[in-house]
Short mmCIF file of C-alpha atoms in Angstrom, two decimals:
data_model
loop_
_atom_site.label_atom_id
_atom_site.label_comp_id
_atom_site.label_asym_id
_atom_site.label_seq_id
_atom_site.Cartn_x
_atom_site.Cartn_y
_atom_site.Cartn_z
CA MET A 1 61.96 194.42 89.72
CA ARG A 2 65.48 193.85 90.89
CA THR A 3 68.36 194.10 88.45
CA LYS A 4 69.25 190.84 86.83
CA ILE A 5 72.35 189.19 88.17
CA PHE A 6 74.71 187.68 85.66
CA LEU A 7 76.10 184.57 87.23
CA ILE A 8 78.76 182.06 86.24
CA SER A 9 77.96 178.37 86.21
CA ILE A 10 80.50 176.22 88.02
CA LEU A 11 79.09 172.78 87.31
CA ILE A 12 82.44 171.16 86.55
CA SER A 13 84.71 172.79 89.11
CA LEU A 14 82.12 172.43 91.87
CA ALA A 15 82.17 168.62 91.79
CA CYS A 16 85.97 168.59 92.08
CA LEU A 17 85.91 171.11 94.91
CA PHE A 18 83.36 169.12 96.89
CA LYS A 19 85.17 165.82 96.41
CA SER A 20 88.46 167.10 97.81
CA ASN A 21 86.90 169.19 100.56
CA MET A 22 83.38 168.64 101.84
CA ALA A 23 81.33 171.74 101.06
CA THR A 24 80.90 174.34 103.74
CA ALA A 25 78.10 176.87 104.02
CA ASP A 26 79.04 178.73 100.87
CA THR A 27 76.71 180.47 98.47
CA ILE A 28 76.71 178.69 95.12
CA HIS A 29 75.46 180.70 92.13
CA LEU A 30 73.69 178.76 89.37
CA ASN A 31 71.76 179.65 86.25
CA VAL A 32 68.50 177.95 85.28
CA PRO A 33 68.13 175.62 83.34
CA GLY A 34 70.77 173.10 84.32
CA TYR A 35 71.86 170.20 86.48
CA LEU A 36 74.25 169.91 89.39
CA SER A 37 75.40 166.90 91.39
CA ALA A 38 77.33 167.92 94.50
CA CYS A 39 78.70 166.63 97.79
CA GLN A 40 77.46 168.23 100.99
CA ASN A 41 78.28 167.82 104.66
CA PRO A 42 75.09 167.90 106.74
CA PRO A 43 74.08 169.92 108.61
CA ASN A 44 76.46 172.45 107.07
CA PHE A 45 74.64 172.79 103.73
CA SER A 46 75.55 175.36 101.11
CA THR A 47 73.10 178.02 99.98
CA PHE A 48 72.23 177.83 96.29
CA ASN A 49 71.34 181.03 94.45
CA PHE A 50 69.30 180.19 91.34
CA SER A 51 69.01 182.85 88.67
CA LYS A 52 66.46 183.23 85.88
CA PRO A 53 67.90 182.45 82.41
CA VAL A 54 69.28 185.47 80.55
CA GLY A 55 67.74 186.14 77.14
CA PHE A 56 64.50 184.20 77.52
CA ASP A 57 62.51 187.32 78.32
CA PRO A 58 64.25 190.40 76.81
CA SER A 59 61.43 192.66 77.90
CA ASN A 60 61.83 191.39 81.47
CA LEU A 61 58.07 191.32 81.85
CA GLY A 62 56.38 189.22 84.49
CA ILE A 63 57.41 188.18 87.95
CA VAL A 64 59.30 184.89 88.10
CA MET A 65 57.49 182.21 90.11
CA TRP A 66 59.70 179.59 91.73
CA GLN A 67 58.94 176.07 92.94
CA ILE A 68 61.06 173.45 94.70
CA ASN A 69 59.78 169.91 94.18
CA GLY A 70 56.40 171.40 93.30
CA VAL A 71 56.18 173.65 96.38
CA PRO A 72 55.80 177.38 95.55
CA GLN A 73 58.46 179.69 97.03
CA SER A 74 57.64 183.21 98.13
CA GLY A 75 59.83 186.31 98.26
CA ALA A 76 61.81 185.58 95.09
CA ASP A 77 61.85 187.07 91.60
CA ASP A 78 64.80 187.08 89.21
CA SER A 79 66.74 184.89 91.64
CA MET A 80 65.95 182.54 94.50
CA LEU A 81 68.01 181.43 97.50
CA PHE A 82 67.68 177.82 98.62
CA THR A 83 69.42 176.20 101.60
CA PRO A 84 68.61 172.46 101.73
CA THR A 85 68.09 170.69 105.03
CA THR A 86 68.52 167.15 103.68
CA ILE A 87 70.41 165.37 100.95
CA GLY A 88 68.42 164.18 97.93
CA THR A 89 67.24 165.40 94.55
CA PHE A 90 65.48 168.74 94.17
CA THR A 91 63.66 169.97 91.07
CA ILE A 92 63.81 173.76 90.72
CA HIS A 93 61.07 175.23 88.52
CA ALA A 94 61.13 178.82 87.27
CA SER A 95 58.10 180.15 85.36
CA TRP A 96 57.26 183.60 84.01
CA GLY A 97 55.42 185.03 81.03
CA GLY A 98 54.56 181.56 79.72
CA ASN A 99 58.13 180.35 80.05
CA HIS A 100 59.07 177.28 82.13
CA GLU A 101 62.61 176.24 82.92
CA TYR A 102 63.99 173.60 85.29
CA PHE A 103 67.13 172.84 87.25
CA THR A 104 67.88 169.49 88.89
CA LEU A 105 69.99 169.63 92.05
CA THR A 106 71.21 166.30 93.48
CA LEU A 107 73.08 166.29 96.78
CA TYR A 108 75.10 163.48 98.37
CA SER A 109 76.74 163.26 101.77
CA GLY A 110 79.05 160.29 101.26
CA ALA A 111 80.29 157.57 98.93
CA PRO A 112 77.73 155.35 97.17
CA GLU A 113 76.48 152.31 99.06
CA HIS A 114 78.02 148.96 98.18
CA ALA A 115 76.25 146.76 95.64
CA THR A 116 74.34 143.68 96.76
CA PHE A 117 74.59 141.28 93.82
CA SER A 118 71.80 138.85 93.00
CA VAL A 119 71.16 136.49 90.08
CA ASN A 120 68.18 135.23 88.13
CA ILE A 121 66.56 131.90 88.96
CA GLY A 122 68.59 128.88 87.85
CA ASN A 123 71.98 130.27 88.83
CA VAL A 124 73.78 130.32 92.17
CA ILE A 125 75.48 133.05 94.21
CA ASN A 126 77.43 132.44 97.41
CA ALA A 127 76.48 133.92 100.78
CA ALA A 128 79.15 136.62 100.57
CA GLY A 129 77.75 137.76 97.22
CA ASP A 130 81.15 137.81 95.51
CA SER A 131 81.10 134.50 93.59
CA ILE A 132 78.49 133.46 91.04
CA TRP A 133 78.12 130.10 89.34
CA ASN A 134 76.72 130.27 85.84
CA CYS A 135 74.44 127.24 85.52
CA GLY A 136 73.75 127.73 81.83
CA SER A 137 74.91 129.70 78.82
CA SER A 138 74.56 133.06 80.60
CA VAL A 139 73.59 134.56 83.92
CA ILE A 140 71.63 137.73 84.63
CA VAL A 141 73.28 139.69 87.44
CA THR A 142 71.69 142.61 89.27
CA ALA A 143 73.75 144.98 91.43
CA ASN A 144 70.66 146.31 93.26
CA ALA A 145 72.28 149.73 93.27
CA SER A 146 70.07 152.43 94.73
CA GLY A 147 70.81 156.11 95.11
CA GLY A 148 70.97 157.28 91.53
CA GLU A 149 74.77 157.38 91.19
CA SER A 150 76.40 156.67 87.85
CA TYR A 151 77.89 153.18 87.51
CA THR A 152 79.99 151.11 85.12
CA TRP A 153 80.76 147.39 84.75
CA TYR A 154 84.25 146.18 83.85
CA GLY A 155 85.06 142.55 83.07
CA PRO A 156 87.52 140.04 81.57
CA SER A 157 88.76 140.05 78.00
CA GLY A 158 85.89 139.84 75.53
CA PHE A 159 83.43 141.54 77.85
CA THR A 160 81.90 144.74 76.49
CA PRO A 161 83.83 147.48 78.34
CA ASN A 162 82.20 150.44 80.05
CA SER A 163 78.82 148.75 80.25
CA THR A 164 76.18 150.76 82.09
CA GLU A 165 73.47 148.09 82.16
CA ASP A 166 71.85 146.84 85.36
CA PRO A 167 70.74 144.09 85.35
CA ILE A 168 73.35 142.75 82.96
CA SER A 169 73.89 139.45 81.13
CA LEU A 170 77.32 137.87 81.82
CA THR A 171 78.76 134.93 79.89
CA ILE A 172 82.57 135.11 80.22
CA PRO A 173 84.08 133.51 83.36
CA GLY A 174 86.40 135.76 85.34
CA TRP A 175 86.49 138.79 87.62
CA TYR A 176 84.05 141.68 87.18
CA LYS A 177 84.04 145.09 88.83
CA PHE A 178 80.99 147.26 89.47
CA ILE A 179 82.12 150.85 90.00
CA ARG A 180 79.79 153.57 91.30
CA LEU A 181 80.68 157.19 91.87
CA ASN A 182 79.24 160.48 92.98
CA PRO A 183 80.89 163.81 93.80
CA CYS A 184 81.82 162.52 97.28
CA ASP A 185 83.72 159.35 96.38
CA THR A 186 83.88 156.10 94.41
CA THR A 187 82.75 152.63 95.52
CA ILE A 188 84.08 149.46 93.85
CA ASP A 189 82.55 145.99 94.25
CA SER A 190 83.87 142.85 92.56
CA LEU A 191 82.60 139.36 91.83
CA MET A 192 83.90 136.18 90.27
CA LEU A 193 81.84 134.46 87.56
CA ILE A 194 82.44 130.71 87.44
CA GLN A 195 81.15 128.52 84.63
CA SER A 196 79.69 125.42 86.24
CA PRO A 197 78.67 122.14 84.58
CA TYR A 198 74.90 122.03 84.32
CA THR A 199 74.33 118.59 82.75
CA SER A 200 75.11 115.12 84.10
CA PRO A 201 78.67 113.80 83.66
CA ASN A 202 79.53 111.91 80.50
CA LEU A 203 81.70 108.81 80.83
CA GLY A 204 81.13 107.82 77.25
CA ALA A 205 78.20 105.97 75.74
CA VAL A 206 80.07 102.79 74.73
CA ASP A 207 81.26 100.23 77.27
CA THR A 208 84.92 99.23 77.13
CA THR A 209 85.83 95.69 76.11
CA LEU A 210 89.45 94.64 75.67
CA CYS A 211 90.26 91.20 74.23
CA ASN A 212 93.30 89.47 75.69
CA PRO A 213 94.76 92.63 77.22
CA ALA A 214 98.35 92.59 78.36
CA PRO A 215 98.91 92.09 82.07
CA GLY A 216 98.58 95.34 83.98
CA THR A 217 96.42 97.01 81.32
CA THR A 218 94.39 99.87 82.78
CA VAL A 219 91.65 102.21 81.61
CA THR A 220 91.31 105.81 82.78
CA MET A 221 87.79 107.12 83.36
CA ASN A 222 87.22 110.88 83.41
CA ALA A 223 84.11 112.52 84.89
CA GLY A 224 84.99 115.93 83.44
CA SER A 225 86.26 119.13 85.01
CA GLY A 226 84.40 121.87 86.84
CA TRP A 227 82.54 119.77 89.39
CA THR A 228 82.76 120.66 93.07
CA SER A 229 83.05 117.04 94.25
CA TYR A 230 83.50 113.54 92.83
CA LEU A 231 82.57 110.23 94.42
CA TRP A 232 83.26 106.95 92.58
CA SER A 233 81.75 103.59 93.48
CA THR A 234 85.26 102.58 94.55
CA GLY A 235 85.33 105.36 97.12
CA ALA A 236 87.74 107.54 95.12
CA THR A 237 87.06 111.30 95.11
CA THR A 238 89.17 112.38 92.13
CA GLN A 239 88.12 113.62 88.70
CA THR A 240 89.69 110.59 87.01
CA LEU A 241 89.74 106.94 88.02
CA ILE A 242 92.22 104.31 86.83
CA VAL A 243 90.68 100.83 86.70
CA SER A 244 92.41 97.53 86.09
CA ALA A 245 89.58 95.10 86.76
CA SER A 246 86.34 94.36 84.96
CA GLY A 247 83.17 95.77 86.44
CA THR A 248 80.64 98.57 86.44
CA TYR A 249 81.93 101.87 87.74
CA THR A 250 79.68 104.74 88.82
CA VAL A 251 80.57 108.32 89.62
CA THR A 252 78.38 110.89 91.39
CA VAL A 253 79.33 114.52 90.91
CA THR A 254 78.06 117.75 92.38
CA SER A 255 78.31 121.42 91.55
CA PRO A 256 76.47 124.46 92.92
CA CYS A 257 74.12 123.99 89.96
CA ILE A 258 73.37 120.25 89.82
CA THR A 259 74.05 116.76 91.18
CA GLY A 260 74.38 113.99 88.60
CA SER A 261 75.76 110.50 88.11
CA ALA A 262 76.92 108.20 85.33
CA SER A 263 78.00 104.56 85.01
CA LYS A 264 80.10 102.57 82.60
CA ASN A 265 81.06 98.89 82.19
CA HIS A 266 84.63 97.75 81.57
CA HIS A 267 85.63 94.26 80.49
CA LEU A 268 89.36 93.84 80.90
#
């Protein structure tokens, strides 16, 4: 049996090295068990030298059997050389004398893909995927982030910082950022959450009746804020309407969530 090789783990420094300079065909020495996430530049992959853990088998009895993603590897004992041909995640399995240890190697070749935001039924997202209308008390947003990179949500004041949920429930209007990173780079996507009215407008339940009003007396009707468009029976398209004559006035409002209308009588 070959002499054991005492190797130094470089899990932290390796990620920094790969981010600033895409890895070349170096030989990277790693001890099992462990985990490494690294940036590679296909087809110029590094060679990874995995070494059996020190101290698990003081008698050094038994040949070490190696597997990569469940496939047995021949010609290896205390250490195994592995040169990937693709990016992805590889599970390294070392077994000997009843012992089983694992190492997870995840390789990336570029920055994470951008998020593609979607929302649960009952809420609305625009075609660009960067503005969401909350049609209720909360909206469930999914980033649809594939690839396995770590990610974090950041939002406006009152939002729980450093949230790593996906999907996530959002309630506070404002800008949100979805940040993903791997050893190659960082990708940032943003979206605006807009609170939209989701019930019909309220012009007040009681009709207005003024007895002997002074000449020029007016009443201001307000359909409420937040609607995308306003259309009054007079043809006006503003949120408020000033009326100076008796009659029934109707407003139709729209938002990305709902279309509604309301009417009210005024006796001036």
